[in-house]
Tab-separated table of C-alpha atoms in Angstrom:
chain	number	residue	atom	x	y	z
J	69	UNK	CA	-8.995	38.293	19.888
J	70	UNK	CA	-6.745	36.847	17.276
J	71	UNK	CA	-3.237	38.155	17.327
J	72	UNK	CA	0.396	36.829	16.659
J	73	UNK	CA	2.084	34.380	18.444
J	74	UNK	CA	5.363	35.282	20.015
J	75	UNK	CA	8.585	33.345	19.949
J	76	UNK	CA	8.386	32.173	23.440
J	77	UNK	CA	4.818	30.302	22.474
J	78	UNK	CA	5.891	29.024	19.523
J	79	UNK	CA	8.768	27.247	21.895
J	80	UNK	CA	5.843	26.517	24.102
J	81	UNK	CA	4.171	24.968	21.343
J	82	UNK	CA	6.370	22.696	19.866
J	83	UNK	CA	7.287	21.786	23.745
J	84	UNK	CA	3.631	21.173	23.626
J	85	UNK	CA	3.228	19.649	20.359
J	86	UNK	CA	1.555	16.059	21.583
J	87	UNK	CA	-1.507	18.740	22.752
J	88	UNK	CA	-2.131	19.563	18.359
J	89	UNK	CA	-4.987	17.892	17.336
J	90	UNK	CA	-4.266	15.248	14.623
J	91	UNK	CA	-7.352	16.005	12.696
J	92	UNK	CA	-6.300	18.182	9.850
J	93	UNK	CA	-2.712	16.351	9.721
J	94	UNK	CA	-4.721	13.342	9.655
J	95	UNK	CA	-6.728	14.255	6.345
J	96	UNK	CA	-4.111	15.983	4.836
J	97	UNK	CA	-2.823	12.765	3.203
J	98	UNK	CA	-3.848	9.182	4.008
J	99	UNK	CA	-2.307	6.742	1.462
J	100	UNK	CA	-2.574	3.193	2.635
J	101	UNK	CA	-0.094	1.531	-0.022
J	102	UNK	CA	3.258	2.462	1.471
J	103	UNK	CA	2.727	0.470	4.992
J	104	UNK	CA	1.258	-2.091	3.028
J	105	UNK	CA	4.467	-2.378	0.053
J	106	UNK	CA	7.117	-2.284	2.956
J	107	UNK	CA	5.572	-4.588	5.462
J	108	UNK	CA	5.330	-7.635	2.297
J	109	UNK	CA	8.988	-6.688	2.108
J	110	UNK	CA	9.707	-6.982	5.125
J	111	UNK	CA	7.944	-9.995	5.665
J	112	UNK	CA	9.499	-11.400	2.242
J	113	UNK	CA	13.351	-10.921	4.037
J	114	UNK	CA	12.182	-12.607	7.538
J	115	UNK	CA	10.725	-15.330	6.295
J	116	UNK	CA	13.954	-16.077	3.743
J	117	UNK	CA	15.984	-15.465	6.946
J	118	UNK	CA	14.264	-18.130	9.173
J	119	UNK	CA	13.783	-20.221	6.238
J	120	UNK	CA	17.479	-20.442	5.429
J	121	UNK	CA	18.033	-20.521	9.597
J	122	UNK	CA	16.065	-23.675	9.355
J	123	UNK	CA	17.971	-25.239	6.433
J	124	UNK	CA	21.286	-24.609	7.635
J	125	UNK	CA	21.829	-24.955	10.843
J	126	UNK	CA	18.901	-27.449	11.622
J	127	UNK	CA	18.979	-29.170	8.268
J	128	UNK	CA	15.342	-29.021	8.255
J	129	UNK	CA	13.998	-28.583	4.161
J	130	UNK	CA	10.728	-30.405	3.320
J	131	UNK	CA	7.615	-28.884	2.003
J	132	UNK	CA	5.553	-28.876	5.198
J	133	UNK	CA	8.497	-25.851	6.467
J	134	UNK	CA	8.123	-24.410	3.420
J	135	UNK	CA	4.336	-24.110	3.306
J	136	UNK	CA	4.721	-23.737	6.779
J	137	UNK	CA	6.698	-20.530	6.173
J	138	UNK	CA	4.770	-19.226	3.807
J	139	UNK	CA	1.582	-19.017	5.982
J	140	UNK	CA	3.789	-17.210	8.036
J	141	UNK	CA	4.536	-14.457	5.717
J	142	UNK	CA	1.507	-13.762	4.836
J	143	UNK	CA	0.521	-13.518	8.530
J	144	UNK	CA	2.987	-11.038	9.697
J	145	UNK	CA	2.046	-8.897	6.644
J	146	UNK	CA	-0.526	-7.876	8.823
J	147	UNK	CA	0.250	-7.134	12.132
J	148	UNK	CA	3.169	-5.052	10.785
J	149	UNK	CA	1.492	-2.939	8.174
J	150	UNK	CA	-0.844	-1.654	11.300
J	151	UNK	CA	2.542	-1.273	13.199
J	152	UNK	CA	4.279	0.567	10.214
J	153	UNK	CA	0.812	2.577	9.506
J	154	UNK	CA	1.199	3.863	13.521
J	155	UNK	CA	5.278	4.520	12.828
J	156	UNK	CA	4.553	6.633	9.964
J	157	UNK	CA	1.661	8.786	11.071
J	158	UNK	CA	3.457	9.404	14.499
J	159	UNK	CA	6.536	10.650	12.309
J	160	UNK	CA	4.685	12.777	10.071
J	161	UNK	CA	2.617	13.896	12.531
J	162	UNK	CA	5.429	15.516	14.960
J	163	UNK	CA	7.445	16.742	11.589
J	164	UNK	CA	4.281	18.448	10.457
J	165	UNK	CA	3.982	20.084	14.088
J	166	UNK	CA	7.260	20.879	14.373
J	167	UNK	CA	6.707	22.956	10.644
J	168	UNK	CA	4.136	24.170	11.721
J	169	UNK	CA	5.681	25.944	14.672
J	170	UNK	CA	8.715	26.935	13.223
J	171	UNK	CA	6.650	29.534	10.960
J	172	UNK	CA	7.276	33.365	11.239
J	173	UNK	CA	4.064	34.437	10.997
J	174	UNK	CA	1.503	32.612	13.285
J	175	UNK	CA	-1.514	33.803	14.634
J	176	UNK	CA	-3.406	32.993	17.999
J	177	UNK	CA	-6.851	33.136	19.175
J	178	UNK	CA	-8.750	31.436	21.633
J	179	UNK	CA	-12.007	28.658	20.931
J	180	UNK	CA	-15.041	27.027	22.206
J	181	UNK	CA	-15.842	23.524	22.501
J	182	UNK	CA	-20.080	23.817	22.076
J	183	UNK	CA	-20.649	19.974	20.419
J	184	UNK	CA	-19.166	16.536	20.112
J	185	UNK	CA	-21.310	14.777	17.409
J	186	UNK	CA	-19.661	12.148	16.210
J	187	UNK	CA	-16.525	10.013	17.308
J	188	UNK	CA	-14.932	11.392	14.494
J	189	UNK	CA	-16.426	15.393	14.550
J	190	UNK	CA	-16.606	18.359	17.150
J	191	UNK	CA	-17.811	21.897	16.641
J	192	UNK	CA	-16.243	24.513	18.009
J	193	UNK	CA	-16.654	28.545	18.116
J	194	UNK	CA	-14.008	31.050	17.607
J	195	UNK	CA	-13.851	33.943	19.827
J	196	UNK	CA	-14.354	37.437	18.289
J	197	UNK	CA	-15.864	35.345	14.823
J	198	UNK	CA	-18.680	36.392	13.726
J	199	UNK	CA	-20.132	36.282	9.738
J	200	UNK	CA	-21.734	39.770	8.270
J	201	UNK	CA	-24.770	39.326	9.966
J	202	UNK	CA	-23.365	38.781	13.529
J	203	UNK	CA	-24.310	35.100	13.385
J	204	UNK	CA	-21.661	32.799	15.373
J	205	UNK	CA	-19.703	30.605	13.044
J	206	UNK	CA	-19.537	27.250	13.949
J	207	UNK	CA	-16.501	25.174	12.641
J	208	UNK	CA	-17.108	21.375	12.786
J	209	UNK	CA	-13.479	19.788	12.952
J	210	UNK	CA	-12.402	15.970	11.628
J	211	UNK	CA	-11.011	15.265	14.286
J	212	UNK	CA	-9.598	11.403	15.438
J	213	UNK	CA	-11.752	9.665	17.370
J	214	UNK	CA	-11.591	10.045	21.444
J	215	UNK	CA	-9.620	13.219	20.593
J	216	UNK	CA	-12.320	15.204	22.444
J	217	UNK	CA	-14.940	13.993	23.992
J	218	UNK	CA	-18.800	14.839	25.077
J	219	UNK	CA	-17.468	15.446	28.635
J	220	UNK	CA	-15.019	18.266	26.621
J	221	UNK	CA	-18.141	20.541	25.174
J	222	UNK	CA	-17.401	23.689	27.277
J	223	UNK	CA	-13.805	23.583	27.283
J	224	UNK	CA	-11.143	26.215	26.190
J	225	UNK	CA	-8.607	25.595	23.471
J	226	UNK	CA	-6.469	27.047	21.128
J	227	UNK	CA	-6.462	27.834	17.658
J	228	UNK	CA	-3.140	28.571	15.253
J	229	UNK	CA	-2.950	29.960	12.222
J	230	UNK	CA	0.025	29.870	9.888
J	231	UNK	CA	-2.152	31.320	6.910
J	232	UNK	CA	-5.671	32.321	6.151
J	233	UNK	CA	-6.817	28.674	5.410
J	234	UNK	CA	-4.339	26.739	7.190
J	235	UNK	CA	-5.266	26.263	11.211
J	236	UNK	CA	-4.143	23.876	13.919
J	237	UNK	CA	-5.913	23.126	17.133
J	238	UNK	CA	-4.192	22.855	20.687
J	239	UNK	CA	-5.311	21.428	23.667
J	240	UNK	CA	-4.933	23.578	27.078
J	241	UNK	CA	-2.202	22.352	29.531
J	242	UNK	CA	-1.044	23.734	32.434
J	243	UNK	CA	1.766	25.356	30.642
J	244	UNK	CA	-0.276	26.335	27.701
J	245	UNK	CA	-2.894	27.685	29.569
J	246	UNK	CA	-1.931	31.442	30.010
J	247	UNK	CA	-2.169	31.876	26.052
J	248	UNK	CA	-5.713	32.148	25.825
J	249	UNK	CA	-8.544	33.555	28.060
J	250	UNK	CA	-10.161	31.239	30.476
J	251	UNK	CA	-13.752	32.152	29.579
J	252	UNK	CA	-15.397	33.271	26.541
J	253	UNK	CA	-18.869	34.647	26.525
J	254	UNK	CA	-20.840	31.620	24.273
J	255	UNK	CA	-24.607	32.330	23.635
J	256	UNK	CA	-27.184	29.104	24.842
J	257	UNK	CA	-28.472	29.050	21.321
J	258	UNK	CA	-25.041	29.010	19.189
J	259	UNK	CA	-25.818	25.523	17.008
J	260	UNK	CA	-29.349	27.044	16.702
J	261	UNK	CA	-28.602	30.634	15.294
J	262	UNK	CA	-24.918	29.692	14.024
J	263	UNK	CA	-23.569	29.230	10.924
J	264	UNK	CA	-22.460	25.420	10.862
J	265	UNK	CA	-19.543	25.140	8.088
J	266	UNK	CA	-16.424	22.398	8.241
J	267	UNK	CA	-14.057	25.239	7.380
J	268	UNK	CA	-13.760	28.798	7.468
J	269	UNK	CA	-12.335	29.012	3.506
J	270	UNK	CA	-16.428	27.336	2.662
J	271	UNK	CA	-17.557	30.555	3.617
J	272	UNK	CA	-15.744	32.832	1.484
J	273	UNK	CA	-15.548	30.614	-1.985
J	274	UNK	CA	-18.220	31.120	-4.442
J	275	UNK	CA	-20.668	28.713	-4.377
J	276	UNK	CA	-22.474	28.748	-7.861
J	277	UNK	CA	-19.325	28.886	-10.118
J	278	UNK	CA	-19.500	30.395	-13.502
J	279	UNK	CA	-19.095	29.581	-16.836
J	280	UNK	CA	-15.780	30.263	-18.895
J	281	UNK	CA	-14.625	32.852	-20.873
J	282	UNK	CA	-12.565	32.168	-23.931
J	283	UNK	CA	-9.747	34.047	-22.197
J	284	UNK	CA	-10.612	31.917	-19.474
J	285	UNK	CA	-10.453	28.571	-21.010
J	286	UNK	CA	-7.163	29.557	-22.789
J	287	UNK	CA	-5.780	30.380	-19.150
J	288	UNK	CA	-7.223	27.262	-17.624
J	289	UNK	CA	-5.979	24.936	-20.124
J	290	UNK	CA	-2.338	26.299	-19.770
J	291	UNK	CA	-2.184	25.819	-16.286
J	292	UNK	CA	-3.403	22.449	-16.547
J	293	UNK	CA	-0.205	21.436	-19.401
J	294	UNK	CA	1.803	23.407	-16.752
J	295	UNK	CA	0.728	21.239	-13.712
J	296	UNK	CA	0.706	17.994	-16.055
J	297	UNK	CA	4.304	18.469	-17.004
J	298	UNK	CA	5.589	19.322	-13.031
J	299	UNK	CA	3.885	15.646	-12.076
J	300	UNK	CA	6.215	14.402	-14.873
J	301	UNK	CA	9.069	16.252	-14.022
J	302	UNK	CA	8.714	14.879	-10.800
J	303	UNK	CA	8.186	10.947	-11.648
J	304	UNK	CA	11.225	11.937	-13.769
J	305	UNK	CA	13.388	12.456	-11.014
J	306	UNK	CA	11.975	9.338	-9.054
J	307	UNK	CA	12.797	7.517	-12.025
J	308	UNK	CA	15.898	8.298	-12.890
J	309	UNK	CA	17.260	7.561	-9.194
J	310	UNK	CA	15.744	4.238	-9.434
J	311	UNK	CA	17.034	3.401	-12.638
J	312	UNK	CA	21.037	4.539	-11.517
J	313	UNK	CA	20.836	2.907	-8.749
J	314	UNK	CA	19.651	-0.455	-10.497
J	315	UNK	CA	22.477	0.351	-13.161
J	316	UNK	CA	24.988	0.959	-10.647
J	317	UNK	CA	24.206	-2.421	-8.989
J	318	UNK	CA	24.300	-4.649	-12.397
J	319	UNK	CA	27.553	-2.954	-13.160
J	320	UNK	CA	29.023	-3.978	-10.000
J	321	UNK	CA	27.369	-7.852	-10.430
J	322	UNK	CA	29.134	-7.992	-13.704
J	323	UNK	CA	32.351	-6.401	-12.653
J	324	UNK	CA	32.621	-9.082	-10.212
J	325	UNK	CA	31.265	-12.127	-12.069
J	326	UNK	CA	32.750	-11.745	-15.561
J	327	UNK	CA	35.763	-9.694	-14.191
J	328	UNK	CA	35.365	-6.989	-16.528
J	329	UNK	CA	36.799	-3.383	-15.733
J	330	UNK	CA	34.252	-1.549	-14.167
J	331	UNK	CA	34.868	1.711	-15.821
J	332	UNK	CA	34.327	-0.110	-18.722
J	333	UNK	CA	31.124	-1.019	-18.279
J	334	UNK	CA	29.511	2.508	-16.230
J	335	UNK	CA	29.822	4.097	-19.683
J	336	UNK	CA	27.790	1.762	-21.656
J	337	UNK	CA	24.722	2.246	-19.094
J	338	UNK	CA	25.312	5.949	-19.100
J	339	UNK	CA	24.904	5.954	-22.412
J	340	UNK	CA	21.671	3.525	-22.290
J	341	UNK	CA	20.169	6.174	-19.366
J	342	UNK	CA	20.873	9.093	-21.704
J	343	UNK	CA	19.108	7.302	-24.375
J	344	UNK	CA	15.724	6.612	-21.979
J	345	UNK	CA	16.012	10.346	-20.959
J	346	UNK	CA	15.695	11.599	-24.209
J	347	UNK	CA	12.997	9.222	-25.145
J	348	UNK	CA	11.284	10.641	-22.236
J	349	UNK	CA	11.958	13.976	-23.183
J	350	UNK	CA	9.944	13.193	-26.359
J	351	UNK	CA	7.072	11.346	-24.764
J	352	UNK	CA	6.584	14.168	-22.594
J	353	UNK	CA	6.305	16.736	-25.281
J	354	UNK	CA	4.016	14.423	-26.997
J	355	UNK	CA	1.860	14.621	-23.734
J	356	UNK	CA	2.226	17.974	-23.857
J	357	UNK	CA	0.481	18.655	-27.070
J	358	UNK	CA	-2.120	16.276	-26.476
J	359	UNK	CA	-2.744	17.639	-22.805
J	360	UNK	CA	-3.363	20.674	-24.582
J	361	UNK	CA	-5.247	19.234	-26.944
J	362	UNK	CA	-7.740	17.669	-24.344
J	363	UNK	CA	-8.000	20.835	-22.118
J	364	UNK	CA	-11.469	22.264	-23.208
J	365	UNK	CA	-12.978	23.285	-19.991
J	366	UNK	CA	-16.032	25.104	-20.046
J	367	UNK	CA	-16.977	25.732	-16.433
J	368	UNK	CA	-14.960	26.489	-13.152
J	369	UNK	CA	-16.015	26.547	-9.432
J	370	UNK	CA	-14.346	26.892	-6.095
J	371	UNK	CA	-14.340	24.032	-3.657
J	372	UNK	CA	-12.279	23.491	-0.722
J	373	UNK	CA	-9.800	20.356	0.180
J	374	UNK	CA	-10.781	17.869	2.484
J	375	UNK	CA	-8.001	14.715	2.167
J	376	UNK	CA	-6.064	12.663	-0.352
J	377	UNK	CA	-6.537	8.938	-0.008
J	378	UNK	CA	-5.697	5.867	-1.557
J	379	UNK	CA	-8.607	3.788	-2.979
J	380	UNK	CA	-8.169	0.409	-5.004
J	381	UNK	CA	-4.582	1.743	-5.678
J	382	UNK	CA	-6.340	5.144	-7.380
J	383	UNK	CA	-5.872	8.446	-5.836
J	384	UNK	CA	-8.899	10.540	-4.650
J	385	UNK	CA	-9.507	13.399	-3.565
J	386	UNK	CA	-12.240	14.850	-1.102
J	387	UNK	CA	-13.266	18.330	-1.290
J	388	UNK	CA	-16.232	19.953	0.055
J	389	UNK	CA	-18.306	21.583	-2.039
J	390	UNK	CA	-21.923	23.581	-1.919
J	391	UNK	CA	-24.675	22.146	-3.803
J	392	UNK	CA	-27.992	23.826	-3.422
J	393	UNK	CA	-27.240	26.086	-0.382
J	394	UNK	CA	-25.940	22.998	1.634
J	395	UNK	CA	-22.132	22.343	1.892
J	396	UNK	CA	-21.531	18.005	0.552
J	397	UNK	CA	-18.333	16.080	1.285
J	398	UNK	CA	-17.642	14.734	-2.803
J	399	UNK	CA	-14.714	12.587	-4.061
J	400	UNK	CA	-13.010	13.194	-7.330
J	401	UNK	CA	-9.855	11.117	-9.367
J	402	UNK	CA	-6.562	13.305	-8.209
J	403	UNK	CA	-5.270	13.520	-11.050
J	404	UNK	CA	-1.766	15.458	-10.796
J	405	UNK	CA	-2.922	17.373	-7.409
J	406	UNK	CA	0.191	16.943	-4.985
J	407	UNK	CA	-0.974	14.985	-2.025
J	408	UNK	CA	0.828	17.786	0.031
J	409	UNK	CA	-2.251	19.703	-0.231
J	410	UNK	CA	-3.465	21.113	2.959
J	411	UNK	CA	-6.583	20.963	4.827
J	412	UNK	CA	-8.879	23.834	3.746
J	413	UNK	CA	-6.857	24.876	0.859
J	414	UNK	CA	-9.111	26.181	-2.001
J	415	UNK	CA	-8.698	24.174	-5.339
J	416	UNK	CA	-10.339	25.013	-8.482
J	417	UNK	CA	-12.995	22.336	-10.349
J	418	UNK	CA	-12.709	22.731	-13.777
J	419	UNK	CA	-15.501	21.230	-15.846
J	420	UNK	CA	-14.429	19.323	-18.752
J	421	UNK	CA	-16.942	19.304	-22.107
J	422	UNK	CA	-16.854	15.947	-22.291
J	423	UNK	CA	-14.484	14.066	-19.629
J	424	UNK	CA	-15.513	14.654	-16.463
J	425	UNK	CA	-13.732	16.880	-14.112
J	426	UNK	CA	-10.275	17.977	-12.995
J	427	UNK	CA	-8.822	19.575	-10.027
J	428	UNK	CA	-6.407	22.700	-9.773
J	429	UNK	CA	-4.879	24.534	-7.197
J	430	UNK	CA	-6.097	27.933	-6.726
J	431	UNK	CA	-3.798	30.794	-8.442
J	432	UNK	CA	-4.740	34.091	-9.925
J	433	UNK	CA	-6.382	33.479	-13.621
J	434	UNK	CA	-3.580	35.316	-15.902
């Protein structure tokens, strides 16, 4: 029976944390370009560290070393963009868990391992779960591959839950084990007679969608301007950092190579950076009007979030999604969805009259 989890488990469980499943952190957000940017630069520095190694203190410099080099960089590119890749996941992974268990409000309950189908999927039964019709629901789970295996179906875990659509899985240890009950009464035809879903929040989203209301497009279209203009708000900020810091730097060349007062100079780019905020400024309530402008939805459905990947440098989202009473894994652009978004969180699809679609996160229509 689900119930909350006390402070002395949640210490357990962060003790604990290498027994959370990875699947769900895993498909939160996958984005392949940031191992990839910092291992060329890294690769870019070694090689003109070696390379000048070679050139000063051996007094080596012909272009055989130099193609030689070369090679060499682009060789190492890979070998540490799987090494960063590992770095990073491991790091988000245990900051994610260690979140996740420093919530107030977490709930327990205790699950069944009754299939492994795939390398990358297991289904699993929750106790006490049942649908309106007392039919078992079974949750299939992305999880990484050897995570659990066929000689697992049958075994006990736990199940957290910080919210209504956002769950973690835990492997039993020996300390863990006292959390949960050590049996659970599992019928011999549960895949048969149960309802097979990837997520609990596909059960409760409507699965036809509807078309909109004039108050309803109204609505729709000013959340979209509003969730357009935080996405620029936020490049804004990543922006301006950049461009200080880059000012900061120049200043400091000059200073140094034309010995000219540095307080002199700071003011001129200050003024230039006020300049390219206000011409921001502009260009973003230009956007604004046309965003509005463009925002003619005329149908909405519920579908629930899957991961947030990288593709060909475009962002994509997966969501699932029910199409003629069967629930499909589809991908759609991102658009200005954060890539925070977690697993089973319920995002609106808002059909455009002529562009396509566009995602939102759920919120009450005002």
């Amino acid at each position: 029976m689900k119930r909350l989890c006390s402070k002395e488990e949640k210490r357990l469980l962060y003790k604990n944390r290498k027994q959370m499943l990875k699947g769900i952190f895993q498909t939160a957000s996958d984005s392949k370009s940031a191992p990839l940017i910092m291992s060329v630069v890294i690769s870019v520095i070694l090689t003109i560290a070696l390379l000048s190694v070679f050139e000063e203190r051996i007094g080596i410099n012909n272009e055989g070393i130099e193609l030689g080099m070369k090679l060499f960089m682009i060789a190492l590119i890979f070998p540490l963009k799987i090494a960063i890749s590992r770095m990073m996941y491991v790091f988000w992974a245990n900051k994610l868990a260690k979140k996740y268990t420093k919530q107030k409000n977490i709930m327990i309950n205790g699950v069944t391992i009754v299939a492994v189908d795939t390398s990358d999927r297991f289904s699993y039964i929750e106790d006490d779960v049942l649908n309106e019709d007392g039919r078992p629901i079974v949750i299939d789970y992305p999880s990484c591959a050897y995570d659990i295996m066929p000689e697992d179906i049958g075994k006990r875990m736990i199940i957290l839950y910080s919210s209504d659509t956002d769950f973690q899985l835990v492997k039993l240890n020996d300390e863990l084990r006292g959390m949960i009950s050590n049996y659970a009464l599992v019928p011999t035809d549960v895949l048969e007679r149960g309802i097979r879903v990837p997520h609990p929040s596909v059960l409760k989203i409507d699965k036809n969608g509807h078309s909109l209301s004039d108050e309803e497009k109204e609505s729709f279209a000013n959340r979209y301007v509003k969730m357009v203009q935080r996405a620029a708000l936020q490049k804004a900020k990543i922006y301006s950092i950049i461009i200080i810091v880059c000012m900061i730097i120049i200043s400091v060349v000059i200073s140094i190579n034309e010995e000219y007062p540095l307080w002199k100079i700071l003011p001129f780019g200050m003024a230039c950076f006020a300049g390219l905020a206000v011409f921001y400024w502009l260009l973003t309530l230009i956007k604004r009007v046309n965003s509005k402008r463009k925002a003619k939805f005329i149908y909405a459905k519920e579908v629930v979030f899957h991961s947030y990947i990288i593709h060909n440098k475009v962002a994509i989202i997966k969501v699932y999604e029910w199409n003629r009473g069967n629930v499909m894994l589809y991908e759609y652009p991102a658009g200005n969805v954060s890539a925070k978004t977690t697993y089973g969180s319920v995002l609106l699809k808002l059909t455009h009259c002529k562009e396509g679609v566009v995602l939102l996160s759920q919120e009450p229509v005002e």
